[in-house]
Short mmCIF file of C-alpha atoms in Angstrom, two decimals:
data_model
loop_
_atom_site.label_atom_id
_atom_site.label_comp_id
_atom_site.label_asym_id
_atom_site.label_seq_id
_atom_site.Cartn_x
_atom_site.Cartn_y
_atom_site.Cartn_z
CA MET A 131 -47.18 45.60 9.93
CA ALA A 132 -48.71 47.91 7.34
CA SER A 133 -52.01 48.14 9.19
CA LEU A 134 -53.35 50.41 11.89
CA GLY A 135 -55.70 48.03 13.65
CA ARG A 136 -58.95 46.23 13.01
CA SER A 137 -61.47 49.09 13.46
CA ILE A 138 -59.54 51.27 11.03
CA ASP A 139 -59.20 48.49 8.44
CA GLU A 140 -62.91 47.72 8.76
CA LEU A 141 -63.90 51.35 8.24
CA MET A 142 -61.69 51.48 5.14
CA GLN A 143 -63.35 48.34 3.79
CA ALA A 144 -66.84 49.62 4.60
CA LEU A 145 -66.25 52.95 2.83
CA ARG A 146 -65.51 51.05 -0.36
CA CYS A 147 -69.22 50.31 -0.80
CA LEU A 148 -69.62 53.97 -1.81
CA PRO A 149 -69.72 54.49 -5.58
CA GLY A 150 -66.40 55.62 -7.06
CA VAL A 151 -64.38 54.92 -3.89
CA GLY A 152 -61.31 52.68 -4.33
CA PRO A 153 -58.70 51.61 -1.76
CA LYS A 154 -56.73 54.89 -1.84
CA SER A 155 -59.79 57.14 -1.46
CA ALA A 156 -61.14 54.89 1.30
CA GLN A 157 -57.85 55.22 3.19
CA ARG A 158 -57.86 58.99 2.73
CA MET A 159 -61.48 59.23 3.90
CA THR A 160 -60.79 57.06 6.94
CA PHE A 161 -57.88 59.20 8.17
CA HIS A 162 -59.85 62.35 7.42
CA LEU A 163 -62.86 61.15 9.42
CA LEU A 164 -60.92 59.83 12.41
CA ASP A 165 -58.25 62.48 12.53
CA LYS A 166 -59.36 65.87 11.25
CA GLN A 167 -63.11 65.63 11.02
CA ARG A 168 -64.34 63.85 14.11
CA ASP A 169 -67.31 66.24 14.34
CA GLY A 170 -68.13 65.57 10.70
CA ALA A 171 -67.75 61.84 11.30
CA GLN A 172 -70.15 61.98 14.25
CA ARG A 173 -72.62 63.96 12.13
CA LEU A 174 -72.30 61.40 9.32
CA LEU A 175 -72.88 58.61 11.83
CA ASP A 176 -76.07 60.25 13.13
CA ALA A 177 -77.37 61.16 9.67
CA LEU A 178 -76.75 57.65 8.35
CA ALA A 179 -78.40 56.00 11.34
CA GLN A 180 -81.41 58.32 11.04
CA ALA A 181 -81.75 57.84 7.28
CA LEU A 182 -81.41 54.04 7.49
CA ASP A 183 -84.08 54.03 10.17
CA LYS A 184 -86.58 56.39 8.55
CA VAL A 185 -86.16 56.21 4.79
CA GLN A 186 -87.73 53.47 2.69
CA PRO A 187 -89.20 53.27 -0.83
CA CYS A 188 -92.64 54.93 -1.23
CA GLN A 189 -95.28 52.20 -1.48
CA ARG A 190 -96.74 53.72 -4.62
CA CYS A 191 -93.90 55.21 -6.69
CA GLN A 192 -90.84 53.57 -5.08
CA ILE A 193 -88.99 56.87 -4.58
CA LEU A 194 -87.05 57.11 -1.31
CA SER A 195 -89.22 58.76 1.33
CA GLU A 196 -89.65 59.16 5.06
CA GLN A 197 -93.36 58.39 4.77
CA THR A 198 -95.10 55.23 3.59
CA LEU A 199 -96.59 57.39 0.85
CA CYS A 200 -94.16 60.07 -0.41
CA GLU A 201 -94.90 63.81 -0.60
CA ARG A 202 -95.55 63.69 -4.33
CA CYS A 203 -97.90 60.71 -4.17
CA SER A 204 -99.89 62.18 -1.28
CA ASP A 205 -100.23 65.62 -2.94
CA PRO A 206 -103.78 65.94 -4.38
CA GLN A 207 -102.73 69.04 -6.38
CA ARG A 208 -100.58 67.02 -8.78
CA ARG A 209 -102.02 65.67 -12.05
CA GLN A 210 -103.17 62.08 -11.70
CA ASP A 211 -103.33 61.30 -15.42
CA GLN A 212 -99.63 61.61 -16.27
CA LEU A 213 -96.96 59.16 -15.12
CA CYS A 214 -93.25 59.66 -15.73
CA ILE A 215 -91.10 56.54 -15.36
CA VAL A 216 -87.43 57.06 -14.41
CA GLU A 217 -84.52 54.86 -13.35
CA MET A 218 -83.25 56.69 -10.26
CA PRO A 219 -84.53 59.05 -7.53
CA SER A 220 -81.99 61.63 -8.77
CA ASP A 221 -83.77 61.64 -12.16
CA VAL A 222 -86.94 62.84 -10.41
CA ILE A 223 -85.03 65.79 -8.96
CA ALA A 224 -83.37 66.54 -12.31
CA ILE A 225 -86.74 66.54 -14.13
CA GLU A 226 -88.40 68.70 -11.46
CA GLN A 227 -85.56 71.21 -11.60
CA ALA A 228 -85.60 71.42 -15.41
CA THR A 229 -89.33 71.26 -16.22
CA HIS A 230 -92.74 72.25 -14.89
CA TYR A 231 -93.94 68.64 -14.84
CA GLN A 232 -96.64 68.25 -12.19
CA GLY A 233 -97.71 64.65 -12.74
CA GLN A 234 -96.83 61.38 -11.02
CA PHE A 235 -93.49 59.59 -11.00
CA PHE A 236 -92.50 55.94 -10.85
CA VAL A 237 -88.91 55.06 -9.90
CA LEU A 238 -87.63 51.73 -11.22
CA SER A 239 -84.42 51.91 -9.15
CA GLY A 240 -82.45 50.48 -12.04
CA HIS A 241 -83.02 48.93 -15.45
CA LEU A 242 -83.68 45.44 -16.78
CA SER A 243 -80.44 43.47 -16.69
CA PRO A 244 -81.08 39.72 -17.02
CA LEU A 245 -77.37 38.89 -16.68
CA ASP A 246 -77.32 40.49 -13.20
CA GLY A 247 -80.60 38.78 -12.30
CA ILE A 248 -82.57 42.04 -12.45
CA GLY A 249 -85.93 41.18 -13.98
CA PRO A 250 -89.32 42.97 -14.01
CA GLU A 251 -90.09 41.99 -10.40
CA ALA A 252 -86.94 43.64 -9.03
CA LEU A 253 -87.95 46.90 -10.74
CA GLY A 254 -91.48 46.81 -9.32
CA ILE A 255 -93.19 46.21 -12.69
CA PRO A 256 -96.07 44.23 -11.06
CA LYS A 257 -96.85 47.34 -8.96
CA LEU A 258 -96.64 49.46 -12.09
CA LEU A 259 -99.09 47.16 -13.87
CA THR A 260 -101.67 47.61 -11.09
CA TRP A 261 -101.28 51.37 -11.56
CA LEU A 262 -101.64 51.08 -15.35
CA ASP A 263 -104.79 48.99 -14.84
CA SER A 264 -106.35 51.54 -12.47
CA GLY A 265 -107.75 53.54 -15.41
CA GLN A 266 -106.44 56.88 -14.05
CA LEU A 267 -103.61 57.33 -16.56
CA GLU A 268 -103.80 59.01 -19.94
CA GLU A 269 -100.10 59.33 -20.68
CA VAL A 270 -97.00 57.43 -19.63
CA ILE A 271 -93.71 59.29 -20.21
CA LEU A 272 -90.69 57.00 -20.48
CA ALA A 273 -87.62 58.83 -19.12
CA THR A 274 -85.14 56.01 -18.65
CA ASN A 275 -81.50 56.70 -19.52
CA PRO A 276 -80.54 56.78 -23.22
CA THR A 277 -78.30 53.72 -22.76
CA VAL A 278 -78.76 50.24 -24.25
CA GLU A 279 -80.22 48.95 -20.97
CA GLY A 280 -82.39 52.04 -20.50
CA GLU A 281 -83.76 51.75 -24.04
CA ALA A 282 -84.48 48.04 -23.59
CA THR A 283 -86.32 48.75 -20.34
CA ALA A 284 -88.30 51.55 -22.02
CA HIS A 285 -89.21 49.24 -24.91
CA TYR A 286 -90.36 46.52 -22.50
CA ILE A 287 -92.55 48.94 -20.54
CA SER A 288 -93.90 50.64 -23.67
CA GLU A 289 -95.33 47.29 -24.83
CA LEU A 290 -97.13 46.85 -21.51
CA VAL A 291 -98.52 50.40 -21.64
CA ARG A 292 -99.63 50.21 -25.24
CA ALA A 293 -101.47 46.93 -24.59
CA ARG A 294 -103.68 48.94 -22.18
CA GLN A 295 -104.52 51.66 -24.76
CA ILE A 296 -102.65 54.35 -22.83
CA LYS A 297 -100.63 56.94 -24.75
CA VAL A 298 -96.90 56.35 -24.28
CA THR A 299 -94.20 58.95 -24.98
CA ARG A 300 -90.41 59.00 -24.78
CA LEU A 301 -88.03 61.89 -24.10
CA ALA A 302 -86.87 63.38 -27.43
CA HIS A 303 -83.48 62.27 -28.72
CA GLY A 304 -81.19 64.65 -30.59
CA ILE A 305 -78.20 66.92 -30.21
CA PRO A 306 -77.88 68.51 -26.75
CA LEU A 307 -77.93 72.31 -26.40
CA GLY A 308 -74.55 74.05 -26.29
CA GLY A 309 -71.32 72.52 -27.48
CA GLU A 310 -70.28 71.90 -31.07
CA LEU A 311 -71.69 69.59 -33.71
CA GLU A 312 -68.34 67.95 -34.53
CA TYR A 313 -68.06 66.62 -30.97
CA VAL A 314 -71.53 65.06 -30.90
CA ASP A 315 -71.24 61.25 -31.14
CA SER A 316 -72.28 59.70 -34.44
CA GLY A 317 -75.22 57.73 -33.01
CA THR A 318 -76.79 60.90 -31.62
CA LEU A 319 -76.06 62.85 -34.79
CA SER A 320 -77.59 60.18 -37.02
CA HIS A 321 -80.65 60.11 -34.74
CA ALA A 322 -80.95 63.91 -34.82
CA PHE A 323 -80.53 63.99 -38.61
CA SER A 324 -83.15 61.38 -39.40
CA GLY A 325 -85.53 62.93 -36.87
CA ARG A 326 -85.09 66.50 -38.21
CA GLU A 327 -88.03 68.83 -37.62
CA SER A 328 -89.48 71.43 -40.05
CA ILE A 329 -89.17 75.02 -38.85
CA MET B 184 -90.09 70.60 -4.21
CA ALA B 185 -86.71 69.34 -5.42
CA SER B 186 -86.01 67.55 -2.15
CA LEU B 187 -86.70 64.08 -0.85
CA GLY B 188 -87.10 64.81 2.84
CA ARG B 189 -85.01 65.94 5.77
CA SER B 190 -83.15 62.69 6.60
CA ILE B 191 -82.05 62.31 2.99
CA ASP B 192 -80.92 65.95 2.73
CA GLU B 193 -79.03 65.64 6.00
CA LEU B 194 -77.22 62.49 4.87
CA MET B 195 -76.25 64.28 1.64
CA GLN B 196 -74.90 67.22 3.63
CA ALA B 197 -73.05 64.95 6.08
CA LEU B 198 -71.34 62.99 3.28
CA ARG B 199 -69.82 66.24 2.02
CA CYS B 200 -67.36 66.26 4.92
CA LEU B 201 -65.53 63.45 3.09
CA PRO B 202 -62.52 64.67 1.09
CA GLY B 203 -63.22 65.09 -2.62
CA VAL B 204 -66.99 64.72 -2.28
CA GLY B 205 -69.08 67.53 -3.80
CA PRO B 206 -72.87 67.92 -4.01
CA LYS B 207 -73.31 65.57 -7.00
CA SER B 208 -71.19 62.76 -5.53
CA ALA B 209 -72.93 63.16 -2.17
CA GLN B 210 -76.32 62.79 -3.87
CA ARG B 211 -75.14 59.72 -5.77
CA MET B 212 -73.68 58.17 -2.60
CA THR B 213 -76.89 58.85 -0.66
CA PHE B 214 -79.13 57.11 -3.19
CA HIS B 215 -76.64 54.29 -3.51
CA LEU B 216 -76.53 53.73 0.27
CA LEU B 217 -80.29 53.98 0.86
CA ASP B 218 -81.45 52.24 -2.28
CA LYS B 219 -79.04 49.63 -3.58
CA GLN B 220 -76.58 49.09 -0.77
CA ARG B 221 -78.54 48.97 2.47
CA ASP B 222 -76.33 46.13 3.72
CA GLY B 223 -73.25 48.14 2.86
CA ALA B 224 -74.76 51.19 4.56
CA GLN B 225 -75.44 49.21 7.72
CA ARG B 226 -71.89 47.88 7.65
CA LEU B 227 -70.55 51.42 7.20
CA LEU B 228 -72.69 52.59 10.11
CA ASP B 229 -71.33 49.87 12.40
CA ALA B 230 -67.71 50.34 11.29
CA LEU B 231 -67.91 54.11 11.74
CA ALA B 232 -69.49 53.82 15.19
CA GLN B 233 -66.88 51.28 16.25
CA ALA B 234 -63.94 53.30 14.91
CA LEU B 235 -65.18 56.57 16.46
CA ASP B 236 -65.55 54.77 19.76
CA LYS B 237 -62.23 52.88 19.80
CA VAL B 238 -59.72 54.82 17.74
CA GLN B 239 -57.78 57.79 19.11
CA PRO B 240 -54.27 59.19 18.61
CA CYS B 241 -51.46 57.18 20.27
CA GLN B 242 -50.26 59.08 23.35
CA ARG B 243 -46.65 58.85 22.23
CA CYS B 244 -46.53 59.11 18.43
CA GLN B 245 -50.01 60.49 17.65
CA ILE B 246 -50.79 57.81 15.03
CA LEU B 247 -54.38 56.56 15.04
CA SER B 248 -54.63 53.49 17.21
CA GLU B 249 -57.06 51.35 19.18
CA GLN B 250 -54.70 51.33 22.16
CA THR B 251 -53.47 54.22 24.31
CA LEU B 252 -49.98 53.26 23.14
CA CYS B 253 -49.93 52.02 19.53
CA GLU B 254 -48.46 48.71 18.33
CA ARG B 255 -45.28 50.36 17.07
CA CYS B 256 -44.64 52.34 20.25
CA SER B 257 -45.21 49.32 22.48
CA ASP B 258 -42.96 47.04 20.40
CA PRO B 259 -39.59 46.65 22.23
CA GLN B 260 -38.02 45.07 19.09
CA ARG B 261 -38.02 48.38 17.21
CA ARG B 262 -35.01 50.71 17.28
CA GLN B 263 -35.39 53.41 19.90
CA ASP B 264 -32.68 55.73 18.56
CA GLN B 265 -34.29 56.66 15.23
CA LEU B 266 -37.39 58.83 14.87
CA CYS B 267 -39.14 59.48 11.56
CA ILE B 268 -41.49 62.49 11.51
CA VAL B 269 -44.36 62.40 8.98
CA GLU B 270 -47.47 64.47 8.30
CA MET B 271 -50.16 61.78 8.01
CA PRO B 272 -50.82 58.23 9.27
CA SER B 273 -50.89 57.10 5.62
CA ASP B 274 -47.25 58.22 5.29
CA VAL B 275 -46.31 55.71 8.00
CA ILE B 276 -47.90 52.93 5.97
CA ALA B 277 -46.24 54.15 2.74
CA ILE B 278 -42.78 54.22 4.38
CA GLU B 279 -43.22 50.79 5.98
CA GLN B 280 -44.32 49.30 2.67
CA ALA B 281 -41.39 50.84 0.76
CA THR B 282 -38.51 50.53 3.22
CA HIS B 283 -37.13 48.32 6.00
CA TYR B 284 -37.28 51.16 8.54
CA GLN B 285 -37.67 49.71 12.01
CA GLY B 286 -37.44 52.84 14.17
CA GLN B 287 -40.02 55.08 15.79
CA PHE B 288 -42.55 57.36 14.09
CA PHE B 289 -44.12 60.68 15.02
CA VAL B 290 -47.28 61.78 13.18
CA LEU B 291 -47.86 65.54 13.05
CA SER B 292 -51.38 65.16 11.57
CA GLY B 293 -50.78 68.12 9.29
CA HIS B 294 -48.26 70.88 8.74
CA LEU B 295 -47.67 74.36 10.13
CA SER B 296 -50.20 76.74 8.62
CA PRO B 297 -50.42 79.98 10.60
CA LEU B 298 -53.18 81.35 8.33
CA ASP B 299 -55.43 78.43 9.29
CA GLY B 300 -54.46 78.80 12.94
CA ILE B 301 -52.36 75.61 12.92
CA GLY B 302 -49.30 76.31 15.08
CA PRO B 303 -46.76 74.04 16.84
CA GLU B 304 -49.22 73.10 19.62
CA ALA B 305 -51.81 71.73 17.17
CA LEU B 306 -49.15 69.44 15.67
CA GLY B 307 -48.03 68.12 19.05
CA ILE B 308 -44.59 69.78 18.96
CA PRO B 309 -44.47 70.12 22.80
CA LYS B 310 -44.83 66.32 23.04
CA LEU B 311 -42.13 65.93 20.40
CA LEU B 312 -39.79 68.20 22.41
CA THR B 313 -40.17 65.99 25.48
CA TRP B 314 -39.17 63.04 23.30
CA LEU B 315 -36.19 64.92 21.85
CA ASP B 316 -35.10 65.82 25.40
CA SER B 317 -35.31 62.21 26.59
CA GLY B 318 -31.79 61.49 25.30
CA GLN B 319 -32.83 58.27 23.51
CA LEU B 320 -32.62 59.63 19.98
CA GLU B 321 -29.57 59.66 17.72
CA GLU B 322 -31.25 60.52 14.41
CA VAL B 323 -34.41 62.36 13.45
CA ILE B 324 -35.60 61.72 9.86
CA LEU B 325 -37.84 64.48 8.49
CA ALA B 326 -40.31 62.95 6.03
CA THR B 327 -42.87 65.73 5.64
CA ASN B 328 -44.34 66.31 2.18
CA PRO B 329 -42.16 68.12 -0.40
CA THR B 330 -44.61 71.05 -0.50
CA VAL B 331 -44.02 74.62 0.65
CA GLU B 332 -45.85 73.95 3.94
CA GLY B 333 -44.13 70.60 4.43
CA GLU B 334 -40.70 72.16 3.84
CA ALA B 335 -41.46 75.00 6.25
CA THR B 336 -42.57 72.53 8.91
CA ALA B 337 -39.43 70.42 8.35
CA HIS B 338 -37.26 73.53 8.63
CA TYR B 339 -38.95 74.56 11.89
CA ILE B 340 -38.49 71.10 13.42
CA SER B 341 -34.90 70.74 12.16
CA GLU B 342 -33.94 73.86 14.15
CA LEU B 343 -35.41 72.34 17.31
CA VAL B 344 -33.61 69.03 16.73
CA ARG B 345 -30.26 70.59 15.87
CA ALA B 346 -30.37 72.71 19.06
CA ARG B 347 -30.33 69.42 20.98
CA GLN B 348 -27.26 68.04 19.16
CA ILE B 349 -29.24 65.26 17.50
CA LYS B 350 -28.45 64.30 13.88
CA VAL B 351 -31.26 65.41 11.59
CA THR B 352 -31.81 64.06 8.05
CA ARG B 353 -34.31 64.75 5.29
CA LEU B 354 -35.64 62.45 2.53
CA ALA B 355 -33.54 62.92 -0.63
CA HIS B 356 -34.96 65.21 -3.32
CA GLY B 357 -34.44 64.48 -7.00
CA ILE B 358 -36.06 62.97 -10.06
CA PRO B 359 -38.44 60.09 -9.31
CA LEU B 360 -37.79 56.64 -10.78
CA GLY B 361 -39.58 55.80 -14.04
CA GLY B 362 -41.10 58.34 -16.38
CA GLU B 363 -39.26 60.72 -18.67
CA LEU B 364 -36.93 63.59 -17.89
CA GLU B 365 -38.81 66.11 -20.04
CA TYR B 366 -41.93 65.71 -17.92
CA VAL B 367 -40.17 66.31 -14.59
CA ASP B 368 -41.06 69.79 -13.26
CA SER B 369 -38.30 72.38 -13.44
CA GLY B 370 -37.98 72.83 -9.64
CA THR B 371 -37.30 69.11 -9.18
CA LEU B 372 -34.95 69.00 -12.16
CA SER B 373 -32.91 71.99 -10.94
CA HIS B 374 -32.71 70.38 -7.49
CA ALA B 375 -31.57 67.05 -8.97
CA PHE B 376 -29.01 68.77 -11.20
CA SER B 377 -27.36 70.82 -8.49
CA GLY B 378 -27.41 67.83 -6.14
CA ARG B 379 -25.87 65.42 -8.68
CA GLU B 380 -23.91 62.50 -7.24
CA SER B 381 -20.64 61.01 -8.52
CA ILE B 382 -20.90 57.41 -9.72
#
């Protein structure tokens, strides 16, 4: 009889869809929500219901938004000739916090992964192609993750962009700021060495 | 403009009431729920609504339950003369999985912590006293956590139990099974040494 009833078991199971949450954390979260944090649980319930109801991908750039067209896409002040392609909505926030980039974004919501059945359609590439064909763009910045899948996705998109005579750039690779050289992985170090810049 | 709209920000904030979830994890969970796992998010919403509606503390032992009186308290097969006092509902499950204990439980839902304003009333001690006074109990097993607060709570309760001429026991302290002696902390080791048993 190591169970506390169906609603509690179901909540534990449901919490496991969160990234990084295993059985132990789910159990801890469940007791915390139902026992100590009932106000917090009610707030989470309301926020989740509201977000699920209101938030959907922007029709143009696929970022999560409360409007059909997100704030960035409907802002006429932003540059229309630059497009930065990222994997996740959080990458948009990271880039905005770190840079002064004022162009457009396109969120793939993932990377090409044929084994998981994620092809160009799932990433919204057809929509991207329409955008590339619109003639507005002068530069496409590829800012996918520096992983094997991210690089493959960037390569795939770069071919499509280049075929339309649009300039395509990629975030610079090299050693990150801070830290020590001996702890930089060999792939990065080799990349930074062969791509050394004159000063 | 490093935000994605009010509903998304609110969901991020609300997720932070979960134990062990900071701003970065909350952001990751939010995008995961709204982007990749909408089915999972809907399931979480339903499970949370259901649990908040149905689950409350058992009137007798304070464990979370869907009934006014939980399964354990309403089971006449269980021993009525033993009472095991624990801090959290998860401790009940841990004890049932590890032992053959078939007596009653009482869940404090925390420990005494005067600085946080958690006194005997918040832990349900008045309800426990009524139980102790009922004359049914022959042994009270204190199974609070082996922390300073847990020990203090156990000490406080043991005085109340002893005043009623009921036998009171405490989980044995000592070195845990498995692992190596040199990695056992010195408090535990000193406790195990002075409490050595003849074989």
